[in-house]
Structure formats: C-alpha cells, structure tokens
Coordinates of C-alpha atoms and ligand atoms in Angstrom, one line a residue:
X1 CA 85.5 84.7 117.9
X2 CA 85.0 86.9 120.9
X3 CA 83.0 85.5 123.3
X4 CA 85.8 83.0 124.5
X5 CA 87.8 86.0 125.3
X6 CA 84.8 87.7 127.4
X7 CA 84.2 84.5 129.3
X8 CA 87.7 83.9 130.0
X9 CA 87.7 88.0 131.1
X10 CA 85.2 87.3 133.4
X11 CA 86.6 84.0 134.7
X12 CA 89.8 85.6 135.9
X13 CA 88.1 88.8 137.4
X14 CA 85.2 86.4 139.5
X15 CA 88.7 84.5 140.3
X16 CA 90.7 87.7 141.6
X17 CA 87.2 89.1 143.3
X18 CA 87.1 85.6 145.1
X19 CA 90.3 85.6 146.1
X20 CA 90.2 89.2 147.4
X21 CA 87.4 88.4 149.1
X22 CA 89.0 85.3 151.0
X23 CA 91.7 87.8 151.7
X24 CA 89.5 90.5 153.6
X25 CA 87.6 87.9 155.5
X26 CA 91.5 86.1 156.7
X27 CA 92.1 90.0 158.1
X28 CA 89.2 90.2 160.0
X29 CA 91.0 89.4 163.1
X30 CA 93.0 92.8 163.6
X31 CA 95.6 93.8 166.3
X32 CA 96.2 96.9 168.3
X33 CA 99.5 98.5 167.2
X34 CA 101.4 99.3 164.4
X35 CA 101.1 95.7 163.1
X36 CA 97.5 96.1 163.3
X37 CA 97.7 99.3 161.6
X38 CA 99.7 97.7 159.1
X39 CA 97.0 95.0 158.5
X40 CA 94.4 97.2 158.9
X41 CA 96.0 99.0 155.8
X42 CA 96.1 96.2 154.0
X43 CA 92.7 95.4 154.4
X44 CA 91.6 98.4 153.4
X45 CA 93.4 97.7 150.0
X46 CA 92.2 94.5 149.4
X47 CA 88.9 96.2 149.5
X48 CA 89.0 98.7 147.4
X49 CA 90.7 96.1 144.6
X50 CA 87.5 93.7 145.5
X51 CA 85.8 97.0 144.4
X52 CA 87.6 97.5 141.8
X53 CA 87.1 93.4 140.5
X54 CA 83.8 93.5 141.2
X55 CA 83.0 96.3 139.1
X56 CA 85.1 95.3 136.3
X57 CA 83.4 91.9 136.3
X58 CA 80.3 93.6 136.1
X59 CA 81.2 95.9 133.4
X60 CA 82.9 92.2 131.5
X61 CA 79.6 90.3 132.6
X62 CA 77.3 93.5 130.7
X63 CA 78.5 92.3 128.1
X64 CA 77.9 88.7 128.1
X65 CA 74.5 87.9 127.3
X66 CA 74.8 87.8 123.5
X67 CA 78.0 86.2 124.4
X68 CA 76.3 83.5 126.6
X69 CA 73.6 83.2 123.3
X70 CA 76.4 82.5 121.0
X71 CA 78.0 80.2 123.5
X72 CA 74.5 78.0 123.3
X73 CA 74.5 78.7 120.1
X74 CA 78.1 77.6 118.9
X75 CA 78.4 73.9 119.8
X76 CA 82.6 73.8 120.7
X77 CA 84.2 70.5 118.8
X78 CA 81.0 69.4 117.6
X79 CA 80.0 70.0 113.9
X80 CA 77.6 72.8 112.9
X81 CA 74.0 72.6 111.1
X82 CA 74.3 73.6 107.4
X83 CA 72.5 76.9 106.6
X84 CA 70.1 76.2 103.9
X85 CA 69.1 78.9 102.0
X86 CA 66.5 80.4 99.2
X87 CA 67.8 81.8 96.5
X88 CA 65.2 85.0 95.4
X89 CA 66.6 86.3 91.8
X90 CA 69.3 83.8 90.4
X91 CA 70.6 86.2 88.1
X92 CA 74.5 87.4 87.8
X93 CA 75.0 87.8 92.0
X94 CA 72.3 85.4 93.1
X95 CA 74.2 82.5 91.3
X96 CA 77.6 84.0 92.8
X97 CA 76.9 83.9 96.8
X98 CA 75.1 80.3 95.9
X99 CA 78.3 79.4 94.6
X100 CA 79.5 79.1 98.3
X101 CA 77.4 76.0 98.9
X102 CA 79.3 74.2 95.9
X103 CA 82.6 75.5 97.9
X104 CA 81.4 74.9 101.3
X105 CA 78.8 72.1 101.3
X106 CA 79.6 72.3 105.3
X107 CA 78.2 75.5 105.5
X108 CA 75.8 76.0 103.4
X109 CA 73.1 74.5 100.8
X110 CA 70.5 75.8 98.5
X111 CA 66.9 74.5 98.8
X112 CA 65.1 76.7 97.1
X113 CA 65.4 79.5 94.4
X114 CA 63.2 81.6 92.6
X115 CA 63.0 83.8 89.2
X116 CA 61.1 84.7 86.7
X117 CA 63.0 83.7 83.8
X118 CA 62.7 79.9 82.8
X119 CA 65.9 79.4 82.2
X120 CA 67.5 80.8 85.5
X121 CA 65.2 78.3 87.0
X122 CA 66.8 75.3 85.4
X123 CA 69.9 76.7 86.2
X124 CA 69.5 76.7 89.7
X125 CA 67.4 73.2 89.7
X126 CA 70.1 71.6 87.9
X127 CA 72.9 73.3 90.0
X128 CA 72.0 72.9 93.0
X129 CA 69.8 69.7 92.9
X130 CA 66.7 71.5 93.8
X131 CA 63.3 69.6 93.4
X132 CA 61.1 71.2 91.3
X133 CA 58.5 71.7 94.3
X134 CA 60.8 74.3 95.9
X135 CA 61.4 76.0 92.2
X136 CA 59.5 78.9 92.1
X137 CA 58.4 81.6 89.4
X138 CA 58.5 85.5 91.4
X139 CA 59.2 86.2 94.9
X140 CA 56.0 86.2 95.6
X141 CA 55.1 82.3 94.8
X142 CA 58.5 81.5 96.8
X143 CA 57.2 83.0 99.9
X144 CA 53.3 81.8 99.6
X145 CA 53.9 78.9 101.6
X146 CA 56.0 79.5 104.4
X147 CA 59.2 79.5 105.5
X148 CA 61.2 77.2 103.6
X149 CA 65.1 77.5 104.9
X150 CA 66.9 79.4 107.5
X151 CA 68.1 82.3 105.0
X152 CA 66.9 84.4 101.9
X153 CA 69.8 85.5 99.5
X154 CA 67.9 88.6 98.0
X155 CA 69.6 89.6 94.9
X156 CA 66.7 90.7 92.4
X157 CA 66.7 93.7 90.6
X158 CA 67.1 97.1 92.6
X159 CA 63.4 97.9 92.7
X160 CA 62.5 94.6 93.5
X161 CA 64.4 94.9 97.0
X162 CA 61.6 95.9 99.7
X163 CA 59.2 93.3 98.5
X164 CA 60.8 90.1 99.4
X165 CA 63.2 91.6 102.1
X166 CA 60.0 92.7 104.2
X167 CA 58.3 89.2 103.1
X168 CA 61.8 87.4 103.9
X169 CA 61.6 89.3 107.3
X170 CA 58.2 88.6 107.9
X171 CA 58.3 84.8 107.6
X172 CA 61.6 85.0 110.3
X173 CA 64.5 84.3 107.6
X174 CA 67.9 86.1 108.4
X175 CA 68.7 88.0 105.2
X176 CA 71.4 88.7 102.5
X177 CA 70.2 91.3 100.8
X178 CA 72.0 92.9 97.8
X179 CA 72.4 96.4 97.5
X180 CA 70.9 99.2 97.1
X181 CA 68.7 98.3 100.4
X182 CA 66.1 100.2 98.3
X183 CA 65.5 102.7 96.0
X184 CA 63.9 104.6 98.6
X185 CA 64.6 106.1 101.7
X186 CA 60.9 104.5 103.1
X187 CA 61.7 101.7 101.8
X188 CA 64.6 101.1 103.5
X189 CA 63.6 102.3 106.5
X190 CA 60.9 100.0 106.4
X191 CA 62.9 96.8 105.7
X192 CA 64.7 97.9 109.0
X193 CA 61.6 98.0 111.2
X194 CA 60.4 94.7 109.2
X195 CA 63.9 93.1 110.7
X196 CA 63.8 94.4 114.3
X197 CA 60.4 93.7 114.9
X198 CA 61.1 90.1 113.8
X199 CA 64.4 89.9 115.6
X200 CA 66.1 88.7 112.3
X201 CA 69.6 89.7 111.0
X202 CA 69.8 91.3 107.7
X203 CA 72.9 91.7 106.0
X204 CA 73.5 94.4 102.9
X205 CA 76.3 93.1 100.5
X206 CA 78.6 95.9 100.9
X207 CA 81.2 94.2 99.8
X208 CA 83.9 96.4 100.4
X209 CA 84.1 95.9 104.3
X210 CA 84.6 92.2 103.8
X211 CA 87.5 92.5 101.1
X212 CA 91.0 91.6 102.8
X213 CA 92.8 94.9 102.0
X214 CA 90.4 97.1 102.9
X215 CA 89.9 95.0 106.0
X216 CA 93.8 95.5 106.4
X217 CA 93.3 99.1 105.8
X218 CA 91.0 99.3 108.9
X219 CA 93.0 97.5 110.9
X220 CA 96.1 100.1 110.5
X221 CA 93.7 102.7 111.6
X222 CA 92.0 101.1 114.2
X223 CA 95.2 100.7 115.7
X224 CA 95.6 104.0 115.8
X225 CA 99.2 104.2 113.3
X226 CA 98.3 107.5 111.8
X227 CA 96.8 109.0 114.7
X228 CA 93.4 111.0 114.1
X229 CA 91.6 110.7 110.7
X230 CA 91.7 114.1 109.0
X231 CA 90.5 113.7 105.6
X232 CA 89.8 110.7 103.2
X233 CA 90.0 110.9 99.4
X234 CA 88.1 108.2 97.9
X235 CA 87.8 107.7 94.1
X236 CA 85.4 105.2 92.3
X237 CA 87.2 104.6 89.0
X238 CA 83.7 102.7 87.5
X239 CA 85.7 102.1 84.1
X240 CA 84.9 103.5 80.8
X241 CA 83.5 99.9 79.1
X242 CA 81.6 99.2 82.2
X243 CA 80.8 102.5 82.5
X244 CA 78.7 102.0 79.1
X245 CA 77.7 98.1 79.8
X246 CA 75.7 98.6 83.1
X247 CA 74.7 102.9 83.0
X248 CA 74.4 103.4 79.4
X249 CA 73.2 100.5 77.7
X250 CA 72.4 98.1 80.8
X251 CA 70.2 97.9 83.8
X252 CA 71.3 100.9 85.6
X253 CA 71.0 103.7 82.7
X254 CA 67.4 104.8 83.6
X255 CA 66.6 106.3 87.5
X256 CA 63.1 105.6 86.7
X257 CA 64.1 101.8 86.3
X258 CA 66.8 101.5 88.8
X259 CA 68.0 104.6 90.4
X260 CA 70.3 107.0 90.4
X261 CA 74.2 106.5 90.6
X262 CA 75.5 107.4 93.8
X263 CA 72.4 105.0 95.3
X264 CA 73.3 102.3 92.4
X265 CA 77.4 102.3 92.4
X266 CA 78.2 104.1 95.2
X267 CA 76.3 102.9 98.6
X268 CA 79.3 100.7 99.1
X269 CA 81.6 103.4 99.2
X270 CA 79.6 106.2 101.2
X271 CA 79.6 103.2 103.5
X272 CA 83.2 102.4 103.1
X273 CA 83.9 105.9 104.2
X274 CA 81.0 105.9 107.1
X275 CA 83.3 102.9 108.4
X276 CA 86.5 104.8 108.0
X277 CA 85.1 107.7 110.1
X278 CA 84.0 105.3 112.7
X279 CA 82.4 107.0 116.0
X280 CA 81.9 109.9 113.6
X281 CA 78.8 111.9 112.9
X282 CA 78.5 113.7 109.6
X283 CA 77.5 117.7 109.9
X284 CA 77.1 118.4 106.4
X285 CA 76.6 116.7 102.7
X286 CA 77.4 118.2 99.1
X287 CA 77.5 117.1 96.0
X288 CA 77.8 117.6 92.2
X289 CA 77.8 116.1 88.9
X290 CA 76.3 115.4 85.6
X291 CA 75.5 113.2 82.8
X292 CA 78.7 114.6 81.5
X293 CA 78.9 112.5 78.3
X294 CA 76.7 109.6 77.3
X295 CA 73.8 111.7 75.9
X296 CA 72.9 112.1 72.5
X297 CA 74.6 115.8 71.9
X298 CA 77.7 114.3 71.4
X299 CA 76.2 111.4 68.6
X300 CA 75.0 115.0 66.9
X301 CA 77.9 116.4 67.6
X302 CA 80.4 113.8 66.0
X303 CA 77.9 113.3 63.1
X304 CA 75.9 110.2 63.2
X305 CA 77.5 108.7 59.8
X306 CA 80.9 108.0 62.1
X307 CA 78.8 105.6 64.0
X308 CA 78.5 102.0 61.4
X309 CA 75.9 100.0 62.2
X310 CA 76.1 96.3 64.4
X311 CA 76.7 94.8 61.4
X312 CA 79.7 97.0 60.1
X313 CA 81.1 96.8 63.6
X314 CA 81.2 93.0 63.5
X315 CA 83.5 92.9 60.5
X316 CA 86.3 94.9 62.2
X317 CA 88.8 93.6 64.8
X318 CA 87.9 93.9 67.9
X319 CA 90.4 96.5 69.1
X320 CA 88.5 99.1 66.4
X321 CA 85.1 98.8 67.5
X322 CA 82.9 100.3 70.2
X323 CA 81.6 97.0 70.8
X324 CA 85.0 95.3 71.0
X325 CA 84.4 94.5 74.4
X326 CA 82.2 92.0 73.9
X327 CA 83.9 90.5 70.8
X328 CA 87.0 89.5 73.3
X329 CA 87.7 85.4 73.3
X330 CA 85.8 84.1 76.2
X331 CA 86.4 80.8 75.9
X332 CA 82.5 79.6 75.7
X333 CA 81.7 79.8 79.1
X334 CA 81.0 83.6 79.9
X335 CA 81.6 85.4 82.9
X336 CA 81.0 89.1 83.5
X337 CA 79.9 91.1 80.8
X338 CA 79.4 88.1 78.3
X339 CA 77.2 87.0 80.8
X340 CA 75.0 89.6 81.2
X341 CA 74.6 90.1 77.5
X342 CA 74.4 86.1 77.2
X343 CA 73.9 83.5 79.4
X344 CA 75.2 79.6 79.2
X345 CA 71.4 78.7 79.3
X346 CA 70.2 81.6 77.2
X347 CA 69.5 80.1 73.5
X348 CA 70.0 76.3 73.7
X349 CA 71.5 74.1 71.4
X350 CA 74.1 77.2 69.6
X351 CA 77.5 77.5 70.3
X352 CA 78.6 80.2 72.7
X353 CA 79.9 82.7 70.0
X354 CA 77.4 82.5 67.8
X355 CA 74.6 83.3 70.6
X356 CA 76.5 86.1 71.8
X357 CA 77.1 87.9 68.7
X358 CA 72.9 87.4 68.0
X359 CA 72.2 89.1 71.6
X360 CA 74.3 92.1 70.8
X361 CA 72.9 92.3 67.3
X362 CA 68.9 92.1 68.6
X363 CA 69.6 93.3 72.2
X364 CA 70.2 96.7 74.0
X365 CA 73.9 96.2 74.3
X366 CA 74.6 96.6 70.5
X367 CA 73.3 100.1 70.6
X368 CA 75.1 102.9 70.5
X369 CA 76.0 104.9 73.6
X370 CA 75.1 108.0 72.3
X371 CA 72.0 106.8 71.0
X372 CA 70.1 105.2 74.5
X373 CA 67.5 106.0 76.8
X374 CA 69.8 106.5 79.8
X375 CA 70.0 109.2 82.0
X376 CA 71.9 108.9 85.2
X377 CA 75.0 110.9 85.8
X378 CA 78.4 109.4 84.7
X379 CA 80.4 111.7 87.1
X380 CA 79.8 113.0 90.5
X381 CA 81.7 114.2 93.0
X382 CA 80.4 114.1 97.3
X383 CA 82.1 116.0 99.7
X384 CA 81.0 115.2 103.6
X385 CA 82.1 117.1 107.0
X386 CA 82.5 115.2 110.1
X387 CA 81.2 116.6 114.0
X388 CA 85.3 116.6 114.8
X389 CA 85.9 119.1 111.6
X390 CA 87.2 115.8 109.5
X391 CA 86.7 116.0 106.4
X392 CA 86.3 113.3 103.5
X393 CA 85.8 113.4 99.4
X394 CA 84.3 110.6 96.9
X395 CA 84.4 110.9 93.4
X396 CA 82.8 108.6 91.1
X397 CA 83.8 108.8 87.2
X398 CA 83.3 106.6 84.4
X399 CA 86.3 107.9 82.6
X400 CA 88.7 105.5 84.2
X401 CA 91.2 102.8 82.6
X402 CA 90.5 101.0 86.1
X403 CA 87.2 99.4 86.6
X404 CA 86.2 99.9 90.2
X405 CA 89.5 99.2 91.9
X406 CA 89.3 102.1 94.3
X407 CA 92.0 104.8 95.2
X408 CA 92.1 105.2 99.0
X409 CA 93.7 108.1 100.7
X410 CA 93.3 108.4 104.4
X411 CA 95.5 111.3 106.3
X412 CA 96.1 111.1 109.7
X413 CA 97.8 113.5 112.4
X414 CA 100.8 110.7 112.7
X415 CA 100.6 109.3 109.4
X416 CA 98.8 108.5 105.6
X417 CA 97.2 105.4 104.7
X418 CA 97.1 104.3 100.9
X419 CA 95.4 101.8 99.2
X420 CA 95.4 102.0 95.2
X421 CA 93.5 98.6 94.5
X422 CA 95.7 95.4 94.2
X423 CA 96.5 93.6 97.6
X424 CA 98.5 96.0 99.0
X425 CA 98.1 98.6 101.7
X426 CA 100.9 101.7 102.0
X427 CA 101.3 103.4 105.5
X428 CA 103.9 105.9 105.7
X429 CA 104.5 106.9 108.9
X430 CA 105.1 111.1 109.6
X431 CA 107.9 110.7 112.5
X432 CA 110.1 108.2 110.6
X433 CA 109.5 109.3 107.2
X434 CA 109.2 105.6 106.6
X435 CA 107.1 103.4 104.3
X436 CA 105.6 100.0 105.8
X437 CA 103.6 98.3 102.7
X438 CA 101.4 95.5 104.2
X439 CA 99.3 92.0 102.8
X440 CA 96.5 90.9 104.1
X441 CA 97.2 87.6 105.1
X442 CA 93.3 86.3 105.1
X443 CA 93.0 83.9 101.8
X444 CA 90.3 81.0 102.9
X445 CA 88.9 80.5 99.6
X446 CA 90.1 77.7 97.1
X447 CA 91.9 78.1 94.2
X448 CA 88.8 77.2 92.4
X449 CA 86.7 79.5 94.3
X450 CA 88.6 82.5 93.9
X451 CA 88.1 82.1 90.1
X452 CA 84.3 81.6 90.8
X453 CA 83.6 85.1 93.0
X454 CA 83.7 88.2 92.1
X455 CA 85.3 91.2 93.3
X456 CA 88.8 90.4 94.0
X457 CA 87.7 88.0 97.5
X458 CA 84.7 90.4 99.0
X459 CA 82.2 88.3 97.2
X460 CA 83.7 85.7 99.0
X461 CA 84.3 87.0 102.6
X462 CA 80.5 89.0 102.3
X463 CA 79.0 85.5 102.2
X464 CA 81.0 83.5 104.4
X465 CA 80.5 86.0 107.5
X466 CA 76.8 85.9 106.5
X467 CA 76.5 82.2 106.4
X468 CA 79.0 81.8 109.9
X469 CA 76.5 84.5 111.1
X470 CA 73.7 82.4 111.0
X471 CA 75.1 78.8 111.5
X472 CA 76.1 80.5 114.9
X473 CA 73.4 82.7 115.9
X474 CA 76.0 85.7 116.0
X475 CA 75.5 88.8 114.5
X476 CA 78.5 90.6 115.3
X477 CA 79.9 88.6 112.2
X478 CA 77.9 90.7 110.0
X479 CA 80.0 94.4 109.4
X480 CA 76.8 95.5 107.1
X481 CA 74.1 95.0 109.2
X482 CA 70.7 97.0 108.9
X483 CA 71.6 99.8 111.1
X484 CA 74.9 101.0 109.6
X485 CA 73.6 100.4 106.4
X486 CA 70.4 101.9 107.0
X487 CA 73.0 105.3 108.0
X488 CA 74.3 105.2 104.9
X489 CA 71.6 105.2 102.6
X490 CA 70.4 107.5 104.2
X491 CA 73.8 109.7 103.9
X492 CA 73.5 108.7 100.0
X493 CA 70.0 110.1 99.5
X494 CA 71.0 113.3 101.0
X495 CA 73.9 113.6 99.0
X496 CA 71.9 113.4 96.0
X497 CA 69.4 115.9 97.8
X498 CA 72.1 118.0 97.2
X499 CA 73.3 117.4 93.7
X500 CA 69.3 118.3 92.9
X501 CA 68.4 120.9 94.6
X502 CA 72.4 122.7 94.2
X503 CA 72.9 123.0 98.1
X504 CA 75.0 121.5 101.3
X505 CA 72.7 119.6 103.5
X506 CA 73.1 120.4 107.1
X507 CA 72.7 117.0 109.5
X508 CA 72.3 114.8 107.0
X509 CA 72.4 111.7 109.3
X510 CA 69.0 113.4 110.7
X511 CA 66.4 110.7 109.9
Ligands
NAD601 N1 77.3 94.2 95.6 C1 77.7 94.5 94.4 O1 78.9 94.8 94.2 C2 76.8 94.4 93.2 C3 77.2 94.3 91.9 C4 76.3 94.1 90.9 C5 75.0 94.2 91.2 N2 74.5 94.3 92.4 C6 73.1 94.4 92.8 O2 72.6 93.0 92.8 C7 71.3 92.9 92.3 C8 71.1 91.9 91.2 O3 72.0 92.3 90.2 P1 72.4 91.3 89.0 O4 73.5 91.8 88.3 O5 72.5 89.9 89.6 O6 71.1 91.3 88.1 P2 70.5 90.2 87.2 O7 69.5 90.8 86.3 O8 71.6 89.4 86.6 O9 69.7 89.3 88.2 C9 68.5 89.6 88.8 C10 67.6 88.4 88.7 O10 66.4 88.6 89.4 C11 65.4 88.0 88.6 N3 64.1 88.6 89.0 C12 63.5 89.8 88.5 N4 62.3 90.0 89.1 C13 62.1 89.0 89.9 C14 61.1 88.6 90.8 N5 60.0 89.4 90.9 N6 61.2 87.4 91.5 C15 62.2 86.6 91.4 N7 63.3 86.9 90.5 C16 63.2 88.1 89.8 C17 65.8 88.2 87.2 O11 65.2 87.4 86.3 C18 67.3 88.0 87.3 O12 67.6 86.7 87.0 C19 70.9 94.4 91.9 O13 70.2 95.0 92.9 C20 72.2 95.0 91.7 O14 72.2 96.4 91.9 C21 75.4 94.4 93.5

C-alpha cells in the first residue's frame, strides 16, 4: 500500500513547515550587533528550509488525491465489500480466475456467467451457485439488462474481445480482460477510449508481470544492481506438443480465426520486455519468421503412408505415437490439454477415458499436424531498439522441450540478470565477479490453490491485484492496465508489420 507512506510524507513535512514557521515568527524580535546578526542568520535559514518544506509538501501533497480516493475508499480495520463478478466465456481461463472466489470467498464471488455452450453454463451454475436468472447464453444476453456486478472477467475467444469489453465498459464494470486486447489495432484502441470515457479500470491478463520471479526480476533492476539496461534476450520456448495442441490443430492455427502468433502467444512478452525497458521509448521494430514446419510439404515429403490413422495410433503405447500426449493417465479429472480436447461436463454419463479417446477420434485434435488448416508461423524472431541505443531480442519457437517457461537475459553496465524459468532469479554482479541467486518470497495462495491456477502462480497473482484493485478503488494495483497495454499491442502489430512487408519500422510506438 502506498498511500500510508504519502500521508505520513506529508504529515511530517506540514510538521517541520509548522515548526519552521513558529521558529521565524520566535526571531522576529532581532538585535543590533553581532548577536543580532547571528539571529538574523539564523532566520534567514529557517526560511529558506520553510521554503524548502513547503515545497516539498506540495510536491508530496500533488500526489495525494488518488491517495486521499483510496484512503475513502479502503476502510482501515474494518472488513471490505466482496467484489462480485460476471463471468463472460467460462471456458479454460474464465473457470480459472473464477476459481479465486472458491479460494477467497472474502474477496470475491461470481453472480453471473455467460457462454454459449450448454454445458459450460451448468458448470458455472452449479460451481458457483448461480441462479439460473443471471445464467446467460452470449455476451450479448448477459449485458441486455444492466449492470449486474462490480466486474466483468472477459475471457471469450480472441475475436470475441471488443464486443463485450466495450459493452462491459459501457455499463461502468471495471474489467479483466484476457489477452490479446484485440485482434485489431482499432479495436483495441477503442476499448481504451470505451474505459476512459467511463472512468473504469481495465485490466489485460498479462500474466507475466504478476508472476513472483519475474516480479523479483524487476525488483533487481529497479534497484538499480546491474546499472543501465543494455540489451535483453528473451526466448518463448512455446513447446513442441503445445506447439501442435493450440497452433496446429487448436484454436489458434488459423489468423483468419484467431490471429497471428506474436499477437496470440507473444503480447505478454513484448509487454514483459516494454516493462523491462521501463521509461524507454522504442525507435525501431523488426521482425522475421515462418511457418517453418507444420504445413503439409513435409506430410508429402515423409510419404503420407508413415502417418497410421487414429485408430492405428490408439493401439500403440503412448510414448510411440503422435498423439501420445493426450493418451497420458490423467486421472479422470482433466486439466490442460485433456481439458481442452474434453471437458468433465462434455458427454455425460461415460467415464473420463473413454470420452477422451472419442473427442480425439471425431475431433480436430486427432488430425494430423501435417495434414490441418493452420497457418500461423511456428517461429519468429523480433528485434526492437530503444531512444537510449538499448537494445532487446524475442524469439518465439515451437521447437522447445520447455513449454513456455521463458529464458530471460538482461545485461546491464554493472551486472547480468538471468532468469531460466523455475523460481529462481541469477544476478551476477561485474565488480565482484560474484553470483547472488534469489527467491521470491511472495507465496499467498493455498496449497490447494496453487494446484488449481495456472501458470506457475501468475494466474494467481493477475487476479488477486485485479480483485484488491477493485474492492479498494485503486488502480495502481493493476501492472497491465489499458495504457501500457494498449503500448504494447500496438509494438506487436508493428512488429508483425514488419515480418509482412520484410522491413524495420521506424517509431513504432507512433500511434
Ligand atoms: N493469459 C494467458 O496466458 C492465456 C492463456 C490461454 C488463453 N488465453 C486467452 O484467453 C481467452 C480464452 O481462452 P480459453 O483457452 O479459455 O478458450 P476456451 O475456448 O476454453 O474458452 C472460451 C469460452 O468462451 C465461450 N464463448 C464463445 N463465444 C462466446 C460468446 N459470444 N459469449 C459468451 N461466451 C462465448 C466458449 O464457449 C468458451 O467456453 C482467449 O482470448 C485466449 O487467447 C490467455
């Protein structure tokens, strides 16, 4: 909290200025002499330190009013209103931030969702004890009639972003909306105006700010340990399985149905990097990259008779297969990817296993990846150029053992920062030739609720600032908030400006 610190700032320098001011007024009465000079010295002193207070408690006191609104907001000792919340697309990340309310019924609770599958419906009726009055079928029907909570959780489909975010807006609801923003530049632009001219706050799950090392990571350099940021070398490892779950067979294969990759995976970490070059401006954008892989010259190309059919693939083990992954024990209640081929609710009345293995013989996920419709690239390289000559570098590949732990590289003048996923940060320090590894020591979440999220804890720590955002009217809780994420969409687009057209983009942070 910073708005105890800021009052008590301000306390201390009206304090001083008072007492500086008694001061002068006691020396009024000055002699002749070198006494008097003396005190005539003195006073002048204590007058320029009452200058000196007085501006400082101005400079404390122009920065109080969203202090003094948080102060009415935030009742001290007493207990806070519970944030309720609709729920708009209960799918995979939808039913993971609602989770919260089951872990902290203090904080928040959900009072109405809305989808447009039947069974995600139930889902969140029975979950959640929702009444079926606030169950509703499509955005649209959930935001009809009015405002019906104090929050929106947005986390439909990537195309289906602007709609309710802007209807959200509209109606006054502060807003947790998943990324992308949009799939369009206009359309996230206008999901910023929506929010400003409704005074709202708006929060984009970029859930890398809000995990603990990276947090840790930020507070190193913030600190100012390795001196100035020279260059950052970021790498996306998306994961050769997942690679093929989500971009080749899944929801994100087709830019004409979602968008393309940089937008779809990598907002988070052209963010992540806007954050590390904080007080930065980026000169220049350029990227490359491909659909290196996962397109049908290669099914050609290893003869299509190497490929057996679902049916021959179920027989083998499941280290031998291509669809092994999803032939892995999941003990019959499926989390990520079972669950996105399969959910608890999908098919009533069959055992897990035997539902499962019918979805990936009917579905899109039993096809083969040489054989789909996708067509985004599965590697792609970004280089950006900051206004102080910095420099940083993201790669995002799909030909990774890791899935989406990142590699972190940050040089400094005075020292390098690494992080290399786990919960560990490196900093070796230049001078001392000395390695300091460091753990972050935020872990709120339960046991039970670390099992839940996903993401390592960022799930976790993206919805808990949101909700404490809201319960106490203070946005500064929110690291994601429309404008900076609004900056780097906008960096994204331009970067794959580049990739298209084949050149560097000069002031890319131009809107
Ligand atoms: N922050 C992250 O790390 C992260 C990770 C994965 C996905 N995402 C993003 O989260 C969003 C949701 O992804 P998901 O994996 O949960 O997908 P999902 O398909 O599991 O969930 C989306 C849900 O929205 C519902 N829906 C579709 N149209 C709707 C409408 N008009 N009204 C109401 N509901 C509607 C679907 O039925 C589905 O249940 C996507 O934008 C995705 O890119 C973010």
């Amino acid at each position: 909290m910073v708005h105890p610190v800021r009052l008590c700032h301000a306390g201390i320098a009206c304090f001083t200025m008072a007492r500086r001011f008694c001061a002068v007024i006691g020396l009024s009465k000055c002699r002749t002499g070198a006494r008097g000079y003396r005190r005539r010295t003195e006073m002048f002193l204590a007058l320029v330190g009452h200058l000196i207070e007085i501006s400082k408690a101005i400079r404390v006191l122009r920065r109080l009013p969203s202090g003094f609104v948080r102060a009415k907001n935030l009742v001290w000792g007493s207990k806070m209103a519970v944030v309720t919340a609709l729920v708009i697309g209960a799918g995979q990340r939808g039913r993971n931030y609602a989770c919260y309310a089951l872990d902290r019924p203090d904080g928040l609770k959900v009072v109405a969702a809305s989808d447009v599958r039947e069974s995600a419906r139930e889902y969140m009726a029975k979950t959640f004890h929702i009444p079926a009055n606030m169950i509703f079928s499509g955005w649209e029907d959930a935001v009809a009639g009015g405002k019906l909570a104090d929050c929106a959780i947005v986390t439909t489909p990537d195309c289906e972003h602007k709609g309710p975010a802007v209807a959200c807006a509209n109606l006054g609801y502060h807003i947790l909306l998943e990324k992308p923003m949009a799939t369009s530049l206009e359309d996230c632009i206008e999901i910023r105006e929506a929010c400003r001219r409704n005074k709202v706050m708006l929060a984009v799950c970029h859930i890398l700010r809000y995990d603990p090392p990276i947090a840790l990571m930020k507070e190193v350099l913030d600190s100012g340990e390795i001196g100035e940021i020279v260059n950052v070398e970021q790498t996306e490892p998306v994961g050769f399985y997942h690679f093929a779950h989500s971009f080749v067979r899944g929801n994100w294969r087709k830019e004409e149905e979602s968008s393309f990759t940089l937008l779809t995976k990598c907002c988070h970490d052209v963010d992540l990097i806007l954050h590390i070059m904080e007080g930065k401006t980026c000169t220049k954008v350029s990227s490359f990259g491909s659909l290196h892989h996962f397109n049908n010259v290669y099914a050609y190309a290893c003869g299509p008779e190497n490929f057996g059919s679902v049916g021959d693939e179920l027989g083998k083990s499941s280290k031998g297969t291509w669809i092994g992954i999803y032939l892995e024990p999941c003990n019959g209640t499926p989390v990520w990817p079972w669950s996105v081929v399969c959910d608890v609710e999908d098919l009533p009345g069959k055992e897990y296993k035997t539902k499962l293995l019918e979805r990936i013989q009917d579905g899109p996920y039993g096809r083969c990846v040489y054989e789909c419709d996708n067509d985004v690239c599965d590697n792609q390289t970004v280089m950006f150029e900051f206004d102080d000559g910095s420099t940083a570098a993201l790669t995002m590949v799909a030909f990774t053992e890791r899935i989406c732990e990142r590699l972190i590289r940050i040089r400094g003048s005075k020292g390098e920062v690494t992080y290399s996923g786990g919960s560990e940060v490196r900093v070796f320090d230049f001078l001392s030739r000395m390695t300091t590894t460091l753990k972050p020591s935020r872990q709120e979440s339960s046991e039970s609720s670390r099992r839940r999220y996903g993401h390592g804890e960022a799930d976790y720590f993206t919805i808990d600032s949101f909700v404490k955002a809201v319960q106490r009217g203070d946005p500064s809780l929110i690291l994601t908030g429309v404008d900076a994420s609004l900056r780097s969409h906008l960096l994204t687009f331009k970067a794959e400006e580049s990739r298209v057209r084949g050149c560097t983009i000069k002031d890319p942070e131009r809107l």
